[in-house]
Amino acid sequence: MLTAKETAALSCPGERRDEIVARLRASHQRDYVWGLLVRSGETLARDAPALAALLVQSRDDVRSFASAIPVQQAALVAAACGKEDDAVWAAAQVGLALRHAGVHAPWSARFRTPRRVRYAGWVSPPLEELDVAHLEELDAARSGDVSVRGWVRLAALTVRERSLAIVPRELRDICPIDADRWKTADSVPDCVAAFTESIDVVARGAPEYLDWIADGVHTLVPVEPPPGVSVSGSRQNVDGVVIIGLPVDSVSLGELLVHEASHQMLHLVEAAATISNGYDDRKYYSPFARAERDIRRMLVGFHAFANIALYYQRVGGHIARAWHAQWSPALEACHHALVASPGLTSHGRALFEPVASSIRL
């Protein structure tokens, strides 16, 4: 159960939200694990019985999922959408995340074809079979930088005390999403440098958005943007994974991170509560999308852009001034529509009212 007051903590930085995010994220993941067991439980019980038993046991344990880094979400969504036909491989991603959270039950799994898997910050070579008893060497090497039996570390960006993994195209097996112009491993050092510089900008100018970004994002997919275009995005229900186009200047990169983290917050709310009620069937012109949108999508756009506005109010400078000159009228128009609409629930209003107040609307 999510209250409107808790939803307000995900409107913008201010209220503590880490426990709320962890609870929503755990519930969202558990829903997908339930779905995997409903669709493929017989297959899992036959081909990986100990792993299947672990998932059945853990699906009712919120604490396990609240502690797990949700790196398996992309695999679960791919399985749910019919884009992944190896249920054992998808289940193994969950088992590995649970092991990282402290659930050390023994299990093994054989995949249909050699596949990479992710265990915390490690990525395996293509494997036909995985036995978690062989991961003790990785557990011992967690704080090191050496390769272990062909496993390699993902490059990572440190935000506060948390780690955001950067996944190059060669390792896309562990994060099965569609992304155009996915950057290759040889570009990762430049990506790390760009993200680090941007996080420094956020830390100096808008430090409240450090936790916002770290709460919303755990995996970064770098892509090559078309010339002169800023690119960012995420995929439906793939929690915490965002696509970011590089290169881009450090201030604007901070904007992209704030934007996508904001979408992740809203999607977590939507997985637990209804934000629109169907009482407003009007279409509104969205200056952000330059298209007609229903009131729910107006809220989605406003929530992200209002957080960007607050970020730029904090950061200042010529990029911020140019952004506000371009987008402040759009925010005002969108806010007017949200205030007047009968189509938002108390949770929907809680998503936009605090951030609107923070930017003085």
PDB file of C-alpha atoms in Angstrom, residues 167-351:
ATOM      1  CA  VAL A 167      27.148  -1.574 -19.700  1.00  0.00           C
ATOM      2  CA  PRO A 168      28.875  -1.570 -23.121  1.00  0.00           C
ATOM      3  CA  ARG A 169      27.425  -3.258 -26.196  1.00  0.00           C
ATOM      4  CA  GLU A 170      29.651  -6.336 -25.857  1.00  0.00           C
ATOM      5  CA  LEU A 171      27.944  -7.129 -22.527  1.00  0.00           C
ATOM      6  CA  ARG A 172      24.379  -6.369 -23.587  1.00  0.00           C
ATOM      7  CA  ASP A 173      23.470 -10.010 -22.878  1.00  0.00           C
ATOM      8  CA  ILE A 174      23.105  -9.092 -19.196  1.00  0.00           C
ATOM      9  CA  CYS A 175      20.757  -6.198 -19.984  1.00  0.00           C
ATOM     10  CA  PRO A 176      18.473  -7.310 -22.840  1.00  0.00           C
ATOM     11  CA  ILE A 177      16.923  -4.052 -24.003  1.00  0.00           C
ATOM     12  CA  ASP A 178      16.650  -2.387 -27.399  1.00  0.00           C
ATOM     13  CA  ALA A 179      19.052   0.517 -27.839  1.00  0.00           C
ATOM     14  CA  ASP A 180      20.330   2.100 -31.046  1.00  0.00           C
ATOM     15  CA  ARG A 181      24.024   2.893 -31.480  1.00  0.00           C
ATOM     16  CA  TRP A 182      25.013   1.216 -28.197  1.00  0.00           C
ATOM     17  CA  LYS A 183      28.594   2.242 -27.358  1.00  0.00           C
ATOM     18  CA  THR A 184      31.355  -0.360 -27.314  1.00  0.00           C
ATOM     19  CA  ALA A 185      33.779  -1.272 -24.549  1.00  0.00           C
ATOM     20  CA  ASP A 186      36.599   0.867 -25.924  1.00  0.00           C
ATOM     21  CA  SER A 187      34.511   3.991 -25.224  1.00  0.00           C
ATOM     22  CA  VAL A 188      33.826   3.139 -21.564  1.00  0.00           C
ATOM     23  CA  PRO A 189      36.774   5.106 -20.069  1.00  0.00           C
ATOM     24  CA  ASP A 190      35.526   8.258 -21.810  1.00  0.00           C
ATOM     25  CA  CYS A 191      31.994   7.518 -20.595  1.00  0.00           C
ATOM     26  CA  VAL A 192      33.197   7.130 -17.005  1.00  0.00           C
ATOM     27  CA  ALA A 193      35.077  10.428 -17.251  1.00  0.00           C
ATOM     28  CA  ALA A 194      32.024  12.237 -18.676  1.00  0.00           C
ATOM     29  CA  PHE A 195      29.626  10.871 -16.055  1.00  0.00           C
ATOM     30  CA  THR A 196      32.086  11.626 -13.253  1.00  0.00           C
ATOM     31  CA  GLU A 197      32.475  15.235 -14.401  1.00  0.00           C
ATOM     32  CA  SER A 198      28.709  15.620 -14.608  1.00  0.00           C
ATOM     33  CA  ILE A 199      28.165  14.183 -11.114  1.00  0.00           C
ATOM     34  CA  ASP A 200      30.720  16.710  -9.847  1.00  0.00           C
ATOM     35  CA  VAL A 201      28.590  19.476 -11.408  1.00  0.00           C
ATOM     36  CA  VAL A 202      25.484  18.119  -9.693  1.00  0.00           C
ATOM     37  CA  ALA A 203      27.350  17.811  -6.377  1.00  0.00           C
ATOM     38  CA  ARG A 204      28.478  21.443  -6.497  1.00  0.00           C
ATOM     39  CA  GLY A 205      25.280  23.039  -7.750  1.00  0.00           C
ATOM     40  CA  ALA A 206      22.350  20.751  -6.903  1.00  0.00           C
ATOM     41  CA  PRO A 207      23.564  18.176  -4.345  1.00  0.00           C
ATOM     42  CA  GLU A 208      20.016  17.145  -3.433  1.00  0.00           C
ATOM     43  CA  TYR A 209      19.819  15.532  -6.873  1.00  0.00           C
ATOM     44  CA  LEU A 210      22.699  13.135  -6.160  1.00  0.00           C
ATOM     45  CA  ASP A 211      20.462  10.860  -4.102  1.00  0.00           C
ATOM     46  CA  TRP A 212      17.632  11.410  -6.580  1.00  0.00           C
ATOM     47  CA  ILE A 213      19.811  10.024  -9.377  1.00  0.00           C
ATOM     48  CA  ALA A 214      21.194   7.190  -7.234  1.00  0.00           C
ATOM     49  CA  ASP A 215      17.697   6.248  -6.034  1.00  0.00           C
ATOM     50  CA  GLY A 216      16.314   6.152  -9.566  1.00  0.00           C
ATOM     51  CA  VAL A 217      19.145   4.632 -11.602  1.00  0.00           C
ATOM     52  CA  HIS A 218      21.399   1.603 -11.146  1.00  0.00           C
ATOM     53  CA  THR A 219      22.502   0.813 -14.738  1.00  0.00           C
ATOM     54  CA  LEU A 220      23.624   3.172 -17.513  1.00  0.00           C
ATOM     55  CA  VAL A 221      23.542   2.221 -21.197  1.00  0.00           C
ATOM     56  CA  PRO A 222      25.720   4.678 -23.168  1.00  0.00           C
ATOM     57  CA  VAL A 223      24.797   5.306 -26.796  1.00  0.00           C
ATOM     58  CA  GLU A 224      26.110   7.445 -29.639  1.00  0.00           C
ATOM     59  CA  PRO A 225      23.601  10.266 -30.258  1.00  0.00           C
ATOM     60  CA  PRO A 226      22.841  11.682 -33.688  1.00  0.00           C
ATOM     61  CA  PRO A 227      24.814  14.886 -34.357  1.00  0.00           C
ATOM     62  CA  GLY A 228      23.495  17.843 -32.376  1.00  0.00           C
ATOM     63  CA  VAL A 229      20.813  15.851 -30.539  1.00  0.00           C
ATOM     64  CA  SER A 230      20.555  15.064 -26.817  1.00  0.00           C
ATOM     65  CA  VAL A 231      19.414  11.509 -26.217  1.00  0.00           C
ATOM     66  CA  SER A 232      18.119   9.770 -23.117  1.00  0.00           C
ATOM     67  CA  GLY A 233      15.473   7.177 -22.440  1.00  0.00           C
ATOM     68  CA  SER A 234      14.314   4.086 -20.612  1.00  0.00           C
ATOM     69  CA  ARG A 235      12.246   1.025 -21.400  1.00  0.00           C
ATOM     70  CA  GLN A 236       8.813   0.243 -19.998  1.00  0.00           C
ATOM     71  CA  ASN A 237       8.972  -1.554 -16.646  1.00  0.00           C
ATOM     72  CA  VAL A 238      12.746  -2.046 -16.844  1.00  0.00           C
ATOM     73  CA  ASP A 239      13.403  -0.445 -13.499  1.00  0.00           C
ATOM     74  CA  GLY A 240      16.589   1.535 -12.963  1.00  0.00           C
ATOM     75  CA  VAL A 241      18.095   1.108 -16.451  1.00  0.00           C
ATOM     76  CA  VAL A 242      18.525   4.308 -18.473  1.00  0.00           C
ATOM     77  CA  ILE A 243      19.958   5.072 -21.903  1.00  0.00           C
ATOM     78  CA  ILE A 244      22.173   8.157 -22.152  1.00  0.00           C
ATOM     79  CA  GLY A 245      23.706   9.679 -25.291  1.00  0.00           C
ATOM     80  CA  LEU A 246      27.354  10.735 -25.077  1.00  0.00           C
ATOM     81  CA  PRO A 247      29.158  13.010 -25.658  1.00  0.00           C
ATOM     82  CA  VAL A 248      27.247  15.927 -24.126  1.00  0.00           C
ATOM     83  CA  ASP A 249      28.404  18.803 -21.937  1.00  0.00           C
ATOM     84  CA  SER A 250      28.525  18.040 -18.209  1.00  0.00           C
ATOM     85  CA  VAL A 251      25.697  20.400 -17.174  1.00  0.00           C
ATOM     86  CA  SER A 252      23.330  18.988 -19.809  1.00  0.00           C
ATOM     87  CA  LEU A 253      24.359  15.447 -18.876  1.00  0.00           C
ATOM     88  CA  GLY A 254      23.218  16.220 -15.344  1.00  0.00           C
ATOM     89  CA  GLU A 255      19.878  17.289 -16.835  1.00  0.00           C
ATOM     90  CA  LEU A 256      19.542  13.955 -18.650  1.00  0.00           C
ATOM     91  CA  LEU A 257      20.275  12.014 -15.468  1.00  0.00           C
ATOM     92  CA  VAL A 258      17.725  14.049 -13.483  1.00  0.00           C
ATOM     93  CA  HIS A 259      15.163  13.604 -16.270  1.00  0.00           C
ATOM     94  CA  GLU A 260      15.484   9.826 -16.434  1.00  0.00           C
ATOM     95  CA  ALA A 261      15.657   9.385 -12.651  1.00  0.00           C
ATOM     96  CA  SER A 262      12.404  11.353 -12.438  1.00  0.00           C
ATOM     97  CA  HIS A 263      10.724   8.984 -14.883  1.00  0.00           C
ATOM     98  CA  GLN A 264      11.954   6.035 -12.832  1.00  0.00           C
ATOM     99  CA  MET A 265      10.378   7.517  -9.677  1.00  0.00           C
ATOM    100  CA  LEU A 266       7.041   8.026 -11.402  1.00  0.00           C
ATOM    101  CA  HIS A 267       7.025   4.517 -12.868  1.00  0.00           C
ATOM    102  CA  LEU A 268       7.646   3.038  -9.423  1.00  0.00           C
ATOM    103  CA  VAL A 269       4.596   4.916  -8.155  1.00  0.00           C
ATOM    104  CA  GLU A 270       2.513   3.680 -11.093  1.00  0.00           C
ATOM    105  CA  ALA A 271       3.425   0.076 -10.303  1.00  0.00           C
ATOM    106  CA  ALA A 272       1.784   0.514  -6.883  1.00  0.00           C
ATOM    107  CA  ALA A 273      -0.942   3.142  -7.318  1.00  0.00           C
ATOM    108  CA  THR A 274      -3.194   4.718  -9.948  1.00  0.00           C
ATOM    109  CA  ILE A 275      -2.298   8.290 -10.863  1.00  0.00           C
ATOM    110  CA  SER A 276      -5.219   9.038 -13.238  1.00  0.00           C
ATOM    111  CA  ASN A 277      -8.862   8.115 -12.752  1.00  0.00           C
ATOM    112  CA  GLY A 278     -10.486   8.251 -16.202  1.00  0.00           C
ATOM    113  CA  TYR A 279     -12.642  11.300 -15.385  1.00  0.00           C
ATOM    114  CA  ASP A 280     -10.835  13.499 -17.904  1.00  0.00           C
ATOM    115  CA  ASP A 281     -10.863  12.288 -21.507  1.00  0.00           C
ATOM    116  CA  ARG A 282      -9.622  15.565 -22.971  1.00  0.00           C
ATOM    117  CA  LYS A 283      -6.479  15.811 -25.038  1.00  0.00           C
ATOM    118  CA  TYR A 284      -4.052  18.582 -24.141  1.00  0.00           C
ATOM    119  CA  TYR A 285      -1.252  20.028 -26.206  1.00  0.00           C
ATOM    120  CA  SER A 286       2.061  19.081 -24.615  1.00  0.00           C
ATOM    121  CA  PRO A 287       4.819  21.605 -25.388  1.00  0.00           C
ATOM    122  CA  PHE A 288       7.342  18.989 -24.274  1.00  0.00           C
ATOM    123  CA  ALA A 289       6.225  16.327 -26.750  1.00  0.00           C
ATOM    124  CA  ARG A 290       4.818  18.830 -29.287  1.00  0.00           C
ATOM    125  CA  ALA A 291       1.759  16.586 -29.555  1.00  0.00           C
ATOM    126  CA  GLU A 292      -1.670  15.995 -28.041  1.00  0.00           C
ATOM    127  CA  ARG A 293      -1.537  14.058 -24.791  1.00  0.00           C
ATOM    128  CA  ASP A 294      -3.987  12.760 -22.192  1.00  0.00           C
ATOM    129  CA  ILE A 295      -3.753  14.062 -18.631  1.00  0.00           C
ATOM    130  CA  ARG A 296      -1.632  11.149 -17.424  1.00  0.00           C
ATOM    131  CA  ARG A 297       1.037  11.800 -20.021  1.00  0.00           C
ATOM    132  CA  MET A 298       0.868  15.515 -19.259  1.00  0.00           C
ATOM    133  CA  LEU A 299       1.719  14.588 -15.674  1.00  0.00           C
ATOM    134  CA  VAL A 300       4.592  12.368 -16.781  1.00  0.00           C
ATOM    135  CA  GLY A 301       6.102  15.210 -18.807  1.00  0.00           C
ATOM    136  CA  PHE A 302       5.575  17.858 -16.150  1.00  0.00           C
ATOM    137  CA  HIS A 303       7.072  15.740 -13.367  1.00  0.00           C
ATOM    138  CA  ALA A 304      10.326  15.238 -15.301  1.00  0.00           C
ATOM    139  CA  PHE A 305      10.624  18.768 -16.693  1.00  0.00           C
ATOM    140  CA  ALA A 306       9.748  20.430 -13.390  1.00  0.00           C
ATOM    141  CA  ASN A 307      12.574  18.493 -11.752  1.00  0.00           C
ATOM    142  CA  ILE A 308      14.901  19.648 -14.517  1.00  0.00           C
ATOM    143  CA  ALA A 309      13.754  23.223 -13.840  1.00  0.00           C
ATOM    144  CA  LEU A 310      14.564  22.802 -10.151  1.00  0.00           C
ATOM    145  CA  TYR A 311      17.962  21.313 -11.049  1.00  0.00           C
ATOM    146  CA  TYR A 312      18.764  24.312 -13.254  1.00  0.00           C
ATOM    147  CA  GLN A 313      17.566  26.768 -10.602  1.00  0.00           C
ATOM    148  CA  ARG A 314      20.191  25.285  -8.320  1.00  0.00           C
ATOM    149  CA  VAL A 315      23.006  24.965 -10.871  1.00  0.00           C
ATOM    150  CA  GLY A 316      22.635  28.376 -12.555  1.00  0.00           C
ATOM    151  CA  GLY A 317      24.770  29.617 -15.440  1.00  0.00           C
ATOM    152  CA  HIS A 318      24.070  30.422 -19.067  1.00  0.00           C
ATOM    153  CA  ILE A 319      22.803  26.924 -19.951  1.00  0.00           C
ATOM    154  CA  ALA A 320      20.308  27.156 -17.085  1.00  0.00           C
ATOM    155  CA  ARG A 321      19.147  30.620 -18.146  1.00  0.00           C
ATOM    156  CA  ALA A 322      18.654  29.489 -21.737  1.00  0.00           C
ATOM    157  CA  TRP A 323      16.737  26.410 -20.587  1.00  0.00           C
ATOM    158  CA  HIS A 324      14.387  28.429 -18.393  1.00  0.00           C
ATOM    159  CA  ALA A 325      13.783  30.979 -21.142  1.00  0.00           C
ATOM    160  CA  GLN A 326      12.726  28.169 -23.464  1.00  0.00           C
ATOM    161  CA  TRP A 327      10.730  25.944 -21.116  1.00  0.00           C
ATOM    162  CA  SER A 328       9.238  28.048 -18.297  1.00  0.00           C
ATOM    163  CA  PRO A 329       6.135  29.010 -20.355  1.00  0.00           C
ATOM    164  CA  ALA A 330       5.607  25.322 -21.192  1.00  0.00           C
ATOM    165  CA  LEU A 331       5.796  24.369 -17.512  1.00  0.00           C
ATOM    166  CA  GLU A 332       3.242  27.043 -16.627  1.00  0.00           C
ATOM    167  CA  ALA A 333       0.818  25.869 -19.306  1.00  0.00           C
ATOM    168  CA  CYS A 334       1.180  22.229 -18.324  1.00  0.00           C
ATOM    169  CA  HIS A 335       0.768  23.078 -14.637  1.00  0.00           C
ATOM    170  CA  HIS A 336      -2.452  24.951 -15.384  1.00  0.00           C
ATOM    171  CA  ALA A 337      -3.856  21.850 -17.107  1.00  0.00           C
ATOM    172  CA  LEU A 338      -2.896  19.582 -14.220  1.00  0.00           C
ATOM    173  CA  VAL A 339      -4.410  21.877 -11.595  1.00  0.00           C
ATOM    174  CA  ALA A 340      -7.710  22.213 -13.475  1.00  0.00           C
ATOM    175  CA  SER A 341      -8.113  18.574 -14.487  1.00  0.00           C
ATOM    176  CA  PRO A 342     -10.521  16.264 -12.615  1.00  0.00           C
ATOM    177  CA  GLY A 343      -8.599  13.293 -14.024  1.00  0.00           C
ATOM    178  CA  LEU A 344      -5.854  12.890 -11.425  1.00  0.00           C
ATOM    179  CA  THR A 345      -6.047  10.800  -8.270  1.00  0.00           C
ATOM    180  CA  SER A 346      -4.598  11.904  -4.948  1.00  0.00           C
ATOM    181  CA  HIS A 347      -1.414  10.045  -5.919  1.00  0.00           C
ATOM    182  CA  GLY A 348      -1.262  11.867  -9.244  1.00  0.00           C
ATOM    183  CA  ARG A 349      -1.639  15.240  -7.552  1.00  0.00           C
ATOM    184  CA  ALA A 350       0.971  14.276  -4.970  1.00  0.00           C
ATOM    185  CA  LEU A 351       3.432  13.686  -7.797  1.00  0.00           C
TER     186      LEU A 351
END
